[in-house]
């Protein structure tokens, strides 16, 4: 009797030990599967879903900083202008935006480095996975609808021309702007005449403008927070019987840490 009791006790003890070990291994296996799922989660998403998730990850942060550069290429292919920018978003609004020089290109004045993201979200022609450029990152190639890319550039250029017109109307111009714009009524009339001719040429060129914008969106494969947004825009237009092709490139880097001095400038858009 005692021997049977002892055997049953030993059997239960072995079962408990065996069961405990099984539960432990199962738990470890489940943890492993869970971790594997987190690391490879993007593999189960379409490119459109991956981009939407990464853009949402950015929008979900109350604060983030960004910096980058813009380059404009003349019809001959040479770099015409280059400039750098940096900014901060706090409370889901732009808290600061600085450019490295006052002479901001027409395509940028009245615009914003992050305006490209908005058009990518609402007017994407195609979204596809691109080869990973670095470990732990997901890269997405995004094409913007040509009509939307064209409208974006037209609006930005027209806003800049409207700003110049307002400056002429309101008073003396800054040194180095339109000739004699601040030299009394006569100078202002001359400036208006020059601007009117420029606007006429501009509108003729804009009526033929065609724009293609391609972007590379790179995000952290674990957190989905974006690392950078790279843009290549090619514009073609006709002016005075000739066809011209220009290019614009930009790189915007995102980060969560301030990474520099606090900027005190007011929002510029």
Coordinates of C-alpha atoms in Angstrom, one line a residue:
X1 CA 0.0 0.0 0.0
X2 CA 2.7 2.4 1.0
X3 CA 4.7 1.3 -2.1
X4 CA 1.7 1.9 -4.4
X5 CA 1.2 5.3 -2.8
X6 CA 4.8 6.1 -3.3
X7 CA 4.7 5.1 -7.0
X8 CA 1.6 7.1 -7.6
X9 CA 3.2 10.1 -5.8
X10 CA 6.3 9.7 -7.9
X11 CA 4.2 9.4 -11.0
X12 CA 2.4 12.6 -10.2
X13 CA 5.7 14.3 -9.4
X14 CA 7.2 13.2 -12.7
X15 CA 4.0 14.4 -14.5
X16 CA 4.2 17.7 -12.8
X17 CA 7.8 18.1 -13.7
X18 CA 7.1 17.0 -17.3
X19 CA 4.1 19.3 -17.5
X20 CA 6.1 22.2 -16.1
X21 CA 8.8 21.7 -18.6
X22 CA 6.3 21.5 -21.4
X23 CA 4.6 24.7 -20.4
X24 CA 8.0 26.4 -20.2
X25 CA 9.0 25.3 -23.7
X26 CA 5.7 26.2 -25.1
X27 CA 5.9 29.6 -23.5
X28 CA 9.4 30.1 -24.9
X29 CA 8.2 29.0 -28.3
X30 CA 5.2 31.4 -28.2
X31 CA 7.5 34.2 -27.2
X32 CA 9.8 33.3 -30.1
X33 CA 6.9 33.3 -32.5
X34 CA 5.7 36.6 -31.1
X35 CA 9.1 38.3 -31.5
X36 CA 9.4 36.8 -35.0
X37 CA 6.1 38.3 -35.9
X38 CA 7.0 41.7 -34.7
X39 CA 10.3 41.7 -36.6
X40 CA 8.7 40.5 -39.8
X41 CA 5.3 42.2 -39.5
X42 CA 5.9 44.4 -42.5
X43 CA 6.2 41.2 -44.6
X44 CA 2.5 40.6 -44.1
X45 CA 1.5 44.0 -45.3
X46 CA 1.1 45.5 -48.8
X47 CA 3.3 48.4 -49.7
X48 CA 0.3 50.7 -49.3
X49 CA -0.5 49.4 -45.8
X50 CA 3.2 49.7 -44.8
X51 CA 3.4 53.4 -45.9
X52 CA 0.1 54.2 -44.2
X53 CA 1.4 52.6 -40.9
X54 CA 4.7 54.5 -41.1
X55 CA 2.9 57.8 -41.8
X56 CA 0.6 57.2 -38.9
X57 CA 3.5 56.4 -36.7
X58 CA 5.0 59.9 -37.5
X59 CA 1.6 61.6 -36.9
X60 CA 1.2 59.8 -33.6
X61 CA 4.2 61.6 -32.0
X62 CA 3.5 64.9 -30.3
X63 CA 7.1 66.0 -31.0
X64 CA 9.6 65.3 -33.7
X65 CA 12.4 67.2 -35.5
X66 CA 13.4 67.2 -39.1
X67 CA 16.2 68.6 -41.2
X68 CA 17.4 68.2 -44.8
X69 CA 18.4 69.9 -48.0
X70 CA 17.0 71.0 -51.3
X71 CA 18.9 71.2 -54.6
X72 CA 17.6 72.9 -57.8
X73 CA 19.1 71.9 -61.2
X74 CA 19.1 74.2 -64.2
X75 CA 18.1 73.0 -67.7
X76 CA 21.8 72.3 -68.4
X77 CA 22.0 69.9 -65.5
X78 CA 24.1 72.1 -63.2
X79 CA 23.1 72.8 -59.7
X80 CA 21.6 76.2 -59.6
X81 CA 20.7 76.5 -55.9
X82 CA 21.2 74.5 -52.8
X83 CA 20.0 75.2 -49.3
X84 CA 19.5 73.4 -46.0
X85 CA 16.6 73.5 -43.6
X86 CA 15.6 72.3 -40.1
X87 CA 12.5 72.4 -38.1
X88 CA 10.5 71.0 -35.2
X89 CA 6.9 69.8 -34.8
X90 CA 5.3 70.1 -31.4
X91 CA 1.7 69.6 -30.4
X92 CA 1.3 68.2 -34.0
X93 CA 2.0 71.7 -35.4
X94 CA 5.1 73.3 -36.8
X95 CA 6.9 75.0 -33.9
X96 CA 9.9 76.2 -35.9
X97 CA 11.3 76.2 -39.4
X98 CA 14.7 77.7 -40.4
X99 CA 16.4 77.9 -43.8
X100 CA 20.1 78.5 -44.2
X101 CA 19.6 81.6 -46.2
X102 CA 16.9 84.2 -46.9
X103 CA 16.9 83.7 -50.7
X104 CA 14.6 80.7 -50.6
X105 CA 13.7 79.2 -54.1
X106 CA 10.3 80.0 -55.5
X107 CA 9.3 76.3 -55.1
X108 CA 9.9 76.6 -51.4
X109 CA 8.7 80.0 -50.4
X110 CA 5.1 79.6 -49.3
X111 CA 5.7 75.8 -49.1
X112 CA 7.0 73.5 -46.5
X113 CA 9.4 70.5 -46.5
X114 CA 6.6 68.3 -45.1
X115 CA 4.0 69.3 -47.7
X116 CA 5.4 66.5 -49.9
X117 CA 4.2 63.9 -47.3
X118 CA 0.7 65.2 -47.5
X119 CA 0.5 64.8 -51.3
X120 CA 2.2 61.4 -51.0
X121 CA -0.6 60.2 -48.7
X122 CA -3.5 61.6 -50.8
X123 CA -2.2 61.5 -54.4
X124 CA 0.1 58.4 -54.7
X125 CA 0.0 56.8 -58.1
X126 CA 1.9 53.7 -56.9
X127 CA 3.6 52.4 -53.8
X128 CA 6.0 49.5 -53.9
X129 CA 8.6 48.0 -51.7
X130 CA 12.1 49.0 -52.7
X131 CA 15.4 47.2 -51.9
X132 CA 16.5 47.9 -48.3
X133 CA 19.3 50.4 -48.3
X134 CA 20.2 49.6 -44.7
X135 CA 19.8 47.0 -42.0
X136 CA 16.6 47.2 -39.9
X137 CA 14.8 49.5 -42.4
X138 CA 11.9 49.2 -44.8
X139 CA 12.1 51.2 -48.0
X140 CA 9.1 52.2 -50.1
X141 CA 9.2 53.7 -53.6
X142 CA 6.3 56.1 -54.1
X143 CA 5.2 57.8 -57.3
X144 CA 2.9 60.9 -57.1
X145 CA 0.2 61.3 -59.6
X146 CA 1.6 63.6 -62.4
X147 CA -1.4 65.9 -62.3
X148 CA -1.1 66.4 -58.5
X149 CA 2.7 66.9 -58.7
X150 CA 2.1 69.5 -61.4
X151 CA -0.6 71.3 -59.5
X152 CA 1.6 71.4 -56.4
X153 CA 4.5 73.1 -58.2
X154 CA 2.2 75.5 -60.0
X155 CA 0.5 76.6 -56.8
X156 CA 3.9 77.1 -55.1
X157 CA 5.3 79.2 -57.9
X158 CA 2.2 81.3 -58.2
X159 CA 2.2 81.9 -54.4
X160 CA 5.7 83.2 -54.7
X161 CA 4.8 85.6 -57.6
X162 CA 1.9 86.8 -55.5
X163 CA 4.2 87.5 -52.6
X164 CA 6.5 89.6 -54.9
X165 CA 3.5 91.5 -56.2
X166 CA 2.4 92.3 -52.6
X167 CA 5.9 93.5 -51.7
X168 CA 5.8 95.9 -54.6
X169 CA 2.4 97.2 -53.7
X170 CA 3.1 97.6 -50.0
X171 CA 6.2 99.8 -50.1
X172 CA 10.0 100.0 -50.7
X173 CA 11.6 96.8 -51.8
X174 CA 14.6 95.2 -50.2
X175 CA 17.9 96.1 -51.7
X176 CA 18.7 93.8 -54.6
X177 CA 15.1 93.0 -55.6
X178 CA 13.3 94.4 -58.7
X179 CA 15.1 97.5 -60.2
X180 CA 14.0 100.8 -58.7
X181 CA 11.0 99.2 -57.0
X182 CA 11.4 101.5 -54.0
X183 CA 12.3 104.7 -55.9
X184 CA 8.9 106.4 -55.5
X185 CA 5.8 105.9 -57.8
X186 CA 7.9 105.9 -60.9
X187 CA 10.1 103.1 -59.6
X188 CA 7.0 101.1 -58.5
X189 CA 5.4 101.5 -61.9
X190 CA 8.5 100.2 -63.5
X191 CA 8.7 97.3 -61.2
X192 CA 5.0 96.5 -61.8
X193 CA 5.6 96.5 -65.6
X194 CA 8.6 94.2 -65.2
X195 CA 6.6 91.9 -63.0
X196 CA 3.6 91.8 -65.4
X197 CA 5.9 90.8 -68.2
X198 CA 7.5 88.1 -66.1
X199 CA 4.0 86.8 -65.0
X200 CA 2.9 86.6 -68.6
X201 CA 5.9 84.5 -69.6
X202 CA 5.5 82.4 -66.4
X203 CA 1.9 81.6 -67.2
X204 CA 2.8 80.6 -70.7
X205 CA 5.4 78.3 -69.4
X206 CA 3.1 76.9 -66.6
X207 CA 0.4 76.0 -69.3
X208 CA 2.9 73.5 -70.7
X209 CA 4.4 72.3 -67.4
X210 CA 4.6 68.6 -66.8
X211 CA 5.9 67.2 -63.5
X212 CA 7.0 63.8 -62.3
X213 CA 7.7 63.2 -58.7
X214 CA 9.2 60.0 -57.2
X215 CA 10.0 59.5 -53.5
X216 CA 11.8 57.0 -51.4
X217 CA 10.4 56.6 -47.9
X218 CA 12.6 54.8 -45.5
X219 CA 11.3 53.7 -42.1
X220 CA 12.5 51.7 -39.1
X221 CA 11.2 48.1 -39.5
X222 CA 10.4 47.8 -35.8
X223 CA 8.9 51.1 -34.8
X224 CA 7.7 52.2 -38.2
X225 CA 9.0 55.7 -37.4
X226 CA 10.4 57.2 -40.7
X227 CA 14.1 57.7 -41.1
X228 CA 14.0 59.9 -44.2
X229 CA 12.1 61.0 -47.2
X230 CA 13.9 61.5 -50.5
X231 CA 12.4 63.3 -53.4
X232 CA 13.3 63.5 -57.1
X233 CA 11.1 65.8 -59.2
X234 CA 11.6 66.4 -62.9
X235 CA 9.7 69.2 -64.6
X236 CA 9.4 69.9 -68.3
X237 CA 8.0 73.0 -69.9
X238 CA 8.1 75.1 -73.1
X239 CA 9.1 78.7 -73.3
X240 CA 9.6 80.8 -76.5
X241 CA 9.4 77.8 -78.7
X242 CA 12.0 75.8 -76.7
X243 CA 11.5 72.9 -74.4
X244 CA 13.4 72.9 -71.0
X245 CA 13.9 70.2 -68.4
X246 CA 14.8 71.0 -64.8
X247 CA 15.2 68.9 -61.7
X248 CA 14.7 69.3 -58.0
X249 CA 15.9 66.9 -55.3
X250 CA 15.3 67.0 -51.6
X251 CA 16.1 64.9 -48.6
X252 CA 14.2 65.2 -45.3
X253 CA 15.6 63.4 -42.2
X254 CA 13.3 62.7 -39.2
X255 CA 14.3 62.2 -35.6
X256 CA 12.7 62.1 -32.1
X257 CA 15.5 63.8 -30.1
X258 CA 15.9 67.6 -30.3
X259 CA 19.5 67.1 -31.5
X260 CA 20.4 70.7 -31.4
X261 CA 19.6 74.2 -30.0
X262 CA 16.0 75.2 -29.5
X263 CA 14.7 77.3 -32.4
X264 CA 12.7 80.4 -31.5
X265 CA 11.3 81.2 -34.9
X266 CA 7.6 81.3 -35.5
X267 CA 5.9 78.9 -37.8
X268 CA 6.3 79.9 -41.5
X269 CA 3.3 78.1 -42.9

